[in-house]
Coordinates of C-alpha atoms in Angstrom, one line a residue:
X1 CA 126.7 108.7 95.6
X2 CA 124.0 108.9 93.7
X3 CA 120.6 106.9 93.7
X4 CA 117.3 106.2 92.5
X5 CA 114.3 104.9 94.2
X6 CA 111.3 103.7 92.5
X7 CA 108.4 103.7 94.8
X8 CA 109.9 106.7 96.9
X9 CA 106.8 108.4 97.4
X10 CA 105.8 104.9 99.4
X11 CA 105.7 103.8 103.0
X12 CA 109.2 101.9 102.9
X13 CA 110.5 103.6 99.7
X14 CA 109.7 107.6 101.3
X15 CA 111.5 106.6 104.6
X16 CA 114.9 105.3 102.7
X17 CA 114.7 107.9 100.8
X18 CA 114.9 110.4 103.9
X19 CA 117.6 108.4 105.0
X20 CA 119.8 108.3 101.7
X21 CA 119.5 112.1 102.0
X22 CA 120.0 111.8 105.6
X23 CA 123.4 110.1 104.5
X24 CA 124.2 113.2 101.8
X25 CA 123.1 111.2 99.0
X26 CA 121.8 112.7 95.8
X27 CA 118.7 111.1 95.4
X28 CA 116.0 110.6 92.4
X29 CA 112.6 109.1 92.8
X30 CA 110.8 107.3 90.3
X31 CA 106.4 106.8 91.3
X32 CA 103.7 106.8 89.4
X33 CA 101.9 108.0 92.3
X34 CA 99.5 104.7 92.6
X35 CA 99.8 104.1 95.8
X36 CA 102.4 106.7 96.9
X37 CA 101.9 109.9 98.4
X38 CA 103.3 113.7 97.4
X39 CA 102.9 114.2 101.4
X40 CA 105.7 111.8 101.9
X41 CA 108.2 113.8 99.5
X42 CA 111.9 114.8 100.8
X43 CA 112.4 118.4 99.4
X44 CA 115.7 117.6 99.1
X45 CA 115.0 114.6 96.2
X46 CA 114.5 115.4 92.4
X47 CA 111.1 113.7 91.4
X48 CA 110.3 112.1 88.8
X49 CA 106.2 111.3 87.8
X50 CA 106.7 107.5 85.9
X51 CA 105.8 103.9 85.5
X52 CA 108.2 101.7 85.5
X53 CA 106.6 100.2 82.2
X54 CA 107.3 103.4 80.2
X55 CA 109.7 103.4 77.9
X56 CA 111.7 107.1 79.3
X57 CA 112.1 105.0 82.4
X58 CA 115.4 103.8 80.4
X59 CA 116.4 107.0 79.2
X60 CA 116.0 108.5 82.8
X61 CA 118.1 105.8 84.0
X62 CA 120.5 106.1 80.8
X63 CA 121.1 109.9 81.4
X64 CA 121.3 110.1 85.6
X65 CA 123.7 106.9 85.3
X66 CA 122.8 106.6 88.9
X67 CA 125.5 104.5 91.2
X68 CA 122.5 102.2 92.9
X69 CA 119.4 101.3 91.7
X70 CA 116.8 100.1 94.7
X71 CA 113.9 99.2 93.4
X72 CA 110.4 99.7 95.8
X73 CA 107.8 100.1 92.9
X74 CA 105.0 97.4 93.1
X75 CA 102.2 96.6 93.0
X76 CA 101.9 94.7 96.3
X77 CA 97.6 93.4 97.2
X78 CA 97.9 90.1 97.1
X79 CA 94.1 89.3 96.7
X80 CA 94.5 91.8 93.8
X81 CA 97.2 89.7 91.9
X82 CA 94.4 86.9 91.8
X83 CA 91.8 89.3 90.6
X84 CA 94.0 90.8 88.1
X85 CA 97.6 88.7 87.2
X86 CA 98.0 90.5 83.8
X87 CA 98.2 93.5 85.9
X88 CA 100.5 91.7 88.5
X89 CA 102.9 90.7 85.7
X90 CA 103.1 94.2 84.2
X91 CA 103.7 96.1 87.1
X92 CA 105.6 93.8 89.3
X93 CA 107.7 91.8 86.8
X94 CA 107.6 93.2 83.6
X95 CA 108.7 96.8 85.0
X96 CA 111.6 94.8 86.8
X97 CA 112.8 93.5 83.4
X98 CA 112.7 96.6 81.6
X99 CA 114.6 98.5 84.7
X100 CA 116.9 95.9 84.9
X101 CA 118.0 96.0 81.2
X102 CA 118.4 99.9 81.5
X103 CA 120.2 99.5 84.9
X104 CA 122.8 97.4 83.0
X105 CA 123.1 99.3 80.1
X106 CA 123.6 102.4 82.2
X107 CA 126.5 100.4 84.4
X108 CA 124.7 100.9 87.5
X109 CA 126.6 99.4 90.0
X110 CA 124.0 97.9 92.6
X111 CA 120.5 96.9 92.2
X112 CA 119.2 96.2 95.3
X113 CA 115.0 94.8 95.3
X114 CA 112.7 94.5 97.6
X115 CA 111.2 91.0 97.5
X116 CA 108.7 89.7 99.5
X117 CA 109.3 86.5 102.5
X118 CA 106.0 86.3 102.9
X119 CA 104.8 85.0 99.8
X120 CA 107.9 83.7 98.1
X121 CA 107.8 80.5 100.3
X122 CA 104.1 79.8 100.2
X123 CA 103.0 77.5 102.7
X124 CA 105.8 76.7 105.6
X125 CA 106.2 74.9 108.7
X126 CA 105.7 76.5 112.3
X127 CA 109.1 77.6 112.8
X128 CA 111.7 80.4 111.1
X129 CA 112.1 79.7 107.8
X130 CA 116.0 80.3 106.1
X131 CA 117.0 81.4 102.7
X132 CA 117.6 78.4 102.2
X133 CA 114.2 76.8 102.1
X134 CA 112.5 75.9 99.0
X135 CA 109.9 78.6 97.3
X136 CA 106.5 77.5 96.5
X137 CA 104.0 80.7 95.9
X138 CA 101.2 80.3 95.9
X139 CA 99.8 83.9 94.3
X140 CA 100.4 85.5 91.2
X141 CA 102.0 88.4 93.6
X142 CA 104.6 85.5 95.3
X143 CA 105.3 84.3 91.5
X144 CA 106.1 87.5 90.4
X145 CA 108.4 88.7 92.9
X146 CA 110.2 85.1 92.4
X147 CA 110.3 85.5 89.3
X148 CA 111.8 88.9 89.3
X149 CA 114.5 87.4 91.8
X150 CA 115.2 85.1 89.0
X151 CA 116.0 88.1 86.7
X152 CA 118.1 90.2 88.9
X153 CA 120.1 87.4 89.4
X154 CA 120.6 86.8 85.8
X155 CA 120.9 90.3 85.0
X156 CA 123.6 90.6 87.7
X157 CA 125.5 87.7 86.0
X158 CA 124.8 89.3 82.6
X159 CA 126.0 92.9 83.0
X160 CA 128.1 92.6 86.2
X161 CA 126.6 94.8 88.6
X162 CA 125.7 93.6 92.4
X163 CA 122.9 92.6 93.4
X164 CA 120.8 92.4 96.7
X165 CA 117.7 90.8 97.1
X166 CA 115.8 91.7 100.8
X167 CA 112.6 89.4 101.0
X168 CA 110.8 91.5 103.7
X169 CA 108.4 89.8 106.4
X170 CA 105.3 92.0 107.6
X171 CA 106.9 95.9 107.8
X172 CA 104.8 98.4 109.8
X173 CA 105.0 102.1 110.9
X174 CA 104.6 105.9 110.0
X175 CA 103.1 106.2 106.7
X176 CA 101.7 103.1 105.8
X177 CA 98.4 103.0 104.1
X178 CA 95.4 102.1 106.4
X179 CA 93.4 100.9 103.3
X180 CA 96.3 98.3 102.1
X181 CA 95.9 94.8 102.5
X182 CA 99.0 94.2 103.6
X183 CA 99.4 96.4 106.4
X184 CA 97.1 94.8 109.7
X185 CA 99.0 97.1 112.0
X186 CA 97.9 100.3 110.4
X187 CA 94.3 98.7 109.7
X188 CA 93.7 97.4 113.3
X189 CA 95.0 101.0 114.9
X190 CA 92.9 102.9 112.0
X191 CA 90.0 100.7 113.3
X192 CA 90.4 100.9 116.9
X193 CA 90.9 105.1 116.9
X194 CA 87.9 105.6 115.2
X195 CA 85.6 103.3 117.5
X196 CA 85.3 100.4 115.2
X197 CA 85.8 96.9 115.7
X198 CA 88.6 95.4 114.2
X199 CA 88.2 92.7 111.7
X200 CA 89.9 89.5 112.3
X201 CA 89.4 86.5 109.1
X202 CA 89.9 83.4 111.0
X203 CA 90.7 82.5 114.4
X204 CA 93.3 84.9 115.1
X205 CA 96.2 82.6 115.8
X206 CA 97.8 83.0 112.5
X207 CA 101.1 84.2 112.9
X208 CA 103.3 86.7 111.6
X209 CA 106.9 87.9 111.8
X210 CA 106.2 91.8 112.3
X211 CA 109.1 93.9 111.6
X212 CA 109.8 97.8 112.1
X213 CA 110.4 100.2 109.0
X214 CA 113.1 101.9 110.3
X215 CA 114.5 98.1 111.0
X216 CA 113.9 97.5 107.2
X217 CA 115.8 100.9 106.2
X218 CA 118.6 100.1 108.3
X219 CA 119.1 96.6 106.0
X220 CA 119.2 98.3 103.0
X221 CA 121.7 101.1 104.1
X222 CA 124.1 97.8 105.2
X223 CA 124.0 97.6 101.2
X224 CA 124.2 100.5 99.8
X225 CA 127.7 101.3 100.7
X226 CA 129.6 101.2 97.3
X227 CA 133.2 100.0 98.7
X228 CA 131.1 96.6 99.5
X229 CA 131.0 93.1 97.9
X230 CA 127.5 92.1 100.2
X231 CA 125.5 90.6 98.0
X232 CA 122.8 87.8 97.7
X233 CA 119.5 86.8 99.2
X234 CA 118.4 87.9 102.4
X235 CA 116.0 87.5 105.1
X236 CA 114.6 90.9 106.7
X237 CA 112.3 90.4 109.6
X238 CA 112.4 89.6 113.2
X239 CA 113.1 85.4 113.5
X240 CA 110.1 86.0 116.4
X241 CA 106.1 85.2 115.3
X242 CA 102.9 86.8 116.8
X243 CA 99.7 86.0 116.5
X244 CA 96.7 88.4 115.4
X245 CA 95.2 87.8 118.7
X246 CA 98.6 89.0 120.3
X247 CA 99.0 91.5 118.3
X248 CA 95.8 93.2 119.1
X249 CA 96.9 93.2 123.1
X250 CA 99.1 95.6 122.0
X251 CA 96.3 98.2 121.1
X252 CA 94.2 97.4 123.8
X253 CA 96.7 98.5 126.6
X254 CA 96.8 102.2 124.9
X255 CA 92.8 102.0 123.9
X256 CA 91.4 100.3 127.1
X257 CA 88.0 101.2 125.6
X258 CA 88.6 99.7 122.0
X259 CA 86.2 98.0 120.3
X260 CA 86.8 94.2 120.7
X261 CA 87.2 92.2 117.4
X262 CA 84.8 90.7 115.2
X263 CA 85.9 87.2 113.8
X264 CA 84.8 86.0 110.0
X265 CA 85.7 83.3 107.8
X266 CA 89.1 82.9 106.8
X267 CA 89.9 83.9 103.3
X268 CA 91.1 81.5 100.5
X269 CA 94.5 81.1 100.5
X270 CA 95.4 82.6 103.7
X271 CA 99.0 81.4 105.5
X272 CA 98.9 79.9 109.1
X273 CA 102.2 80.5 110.1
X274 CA 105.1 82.7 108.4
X275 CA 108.3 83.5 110.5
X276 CA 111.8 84.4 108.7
X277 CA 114.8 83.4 110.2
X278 CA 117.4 86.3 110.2
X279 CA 120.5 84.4 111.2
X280 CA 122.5 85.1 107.5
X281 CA 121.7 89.1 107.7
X282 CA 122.7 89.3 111.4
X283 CA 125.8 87.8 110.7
X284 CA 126.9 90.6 108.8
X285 CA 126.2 92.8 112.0
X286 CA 122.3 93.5 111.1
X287 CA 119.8 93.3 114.1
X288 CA 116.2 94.5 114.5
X289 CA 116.4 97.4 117.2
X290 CA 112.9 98.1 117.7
X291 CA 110.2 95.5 119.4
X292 CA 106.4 95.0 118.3
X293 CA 105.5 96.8 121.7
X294 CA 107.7 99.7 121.4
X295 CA 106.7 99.9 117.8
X296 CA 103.4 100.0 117.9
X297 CA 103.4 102.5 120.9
X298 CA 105.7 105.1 119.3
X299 CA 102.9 104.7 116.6
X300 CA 100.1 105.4 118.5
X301 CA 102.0 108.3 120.1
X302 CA 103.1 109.4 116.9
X303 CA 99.4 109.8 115.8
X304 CA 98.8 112.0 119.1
X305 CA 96.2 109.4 120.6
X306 CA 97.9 108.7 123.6
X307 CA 101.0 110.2 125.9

């Protein structure tokens, strides 16, 4: 089987790809290196340096003829969609289209896209929120990536390929970016190591459905297998909330001697609460395996701070 990745050299996009090839898959990555990393390469993938807005992207896609598609390429600070929504649109929609159009042309036979469940929904009660519910973004990053749902799901209609569309709650672990906006976990532990206080906008008590990479790797490999009609909208997260404050427990019993947190004014547009409910994925045999506490232990351990 044979796939591509855009975003491969990324945190979620790098560890699916080891697992494709983990799997015997021939694999070909797609990055333009903007946020991705040549450290997180698998020698045994064919690279490929692109943006997704070129137009070789379609002649890439139109020569390899790949058998999936799973598309990880974004630009994904929300704060920066505000700042910059032309930007947003290019790199998070308009790139969809145009791989889209060459994924149907090239009879690819699964498109599978990482969307994003905490921003699709905007603003949501305090309790796990279903497919089901209605979307209301409320960023250019959220519009986009509804948007782009939109299109696959037209696409799919259009050219007959499957398509699977993962709307991912807060993932964490090995490899993700310290400096991203998105990822508190590896800020907070980047923070903490390095004898600094952690920065907290708010109160603390927001919460947030935090969800293992490996647990995110392990939804997409549900849909990858070719012989398969799963397809749809899904849910990937843990149905269970935590709240900054919680979260930062966590740390504290492996750095005893951290830094306690310094609180500042909330930020404009900030959610309270944002919890997925994963009943329709574990249905189809799908579970998280790995817990905030274990996760962020194996973490710490993993970047040799404690035994």
């Amino acid at each position: 089987m044979k796939v591509l990745v855009t975003g491969g050299l990324g945190f979620i996009g790098s560890h699916l790809v080891d697992r494709y090839i983990d799997l015997g898959c021939e694999v070909i990555i797609v990055d333009n290196l903007s946020t991705g990393s040549l450290a997180n390469l698998n020698p045994n993938a064919r690279f490929v340096s692109m943006s997704l807005v070129e137009e070789q992207v379609a002649d890439l896609i139109n020569v390899e003829k790949p058998d999936i598609i799973n598309h990880h390429a974004a630009q994904v600070n929300v704060r920066n969609s505000v700042a910059n929504p032309f930007y947003d649109i290019e790199t998070n929609l308009i790139a969809t289209i145009k791989l889209l159009e060459a994924a149907g042309k090239a009879e690819v036979k699964r498109f599978i896209f990482s969307s994003s469940g905490g921003t699709v929904y905007g603003k949501t009660p305090s309790r796990a929120i279903p497919e089901s519910y209605k979307t209301n973004p409320i960023s250019p990053y959220g519009i986009n990536k509804l948007a782009s749902e939109f299109y696959i799901k037209f696409y799919a209609e259009l050219y007959g390929f499957q398509a699977v569309i993962l709307r991912y709650s807060n993932v964490y672990g090995l490899r993700q970016n310290p400096q991203s906006e998105s990822g508190v976990i590896s800020i907070f532990i980047n923070r903490i190591k390095n004898n600094m206080h952690p920065v907290i906008f708010g109160d603390g008590k927001q919460i947030r459905d935090y969800i293992h990479v490996s647990d995110v790797v392990n939804a997409n490999i549900l849909f990858s297998q070719l012989n398969s009609s799963l397809q749809g909208t899904f849910n990937v997260g843990t149905g269970k909330g935590t709240s900054l404050n919680k979260l930062l427990t966590f740390f504290y019993s492996h750095y005893p001697d951290g830094k306690v947190p310094v609180y500042q004014d909330a930020k404009n547009g900030d959610l309270f609460y944002n919890v997925l409910s994963i009943n329709k994925l574990t249905s189809l045999g799908w579970s998280p395996k790995i817990s905030l506490e274990k996760g962020i232990k194996e973490l710490c351990q993993t970047q040799g701070d404690i035994s």
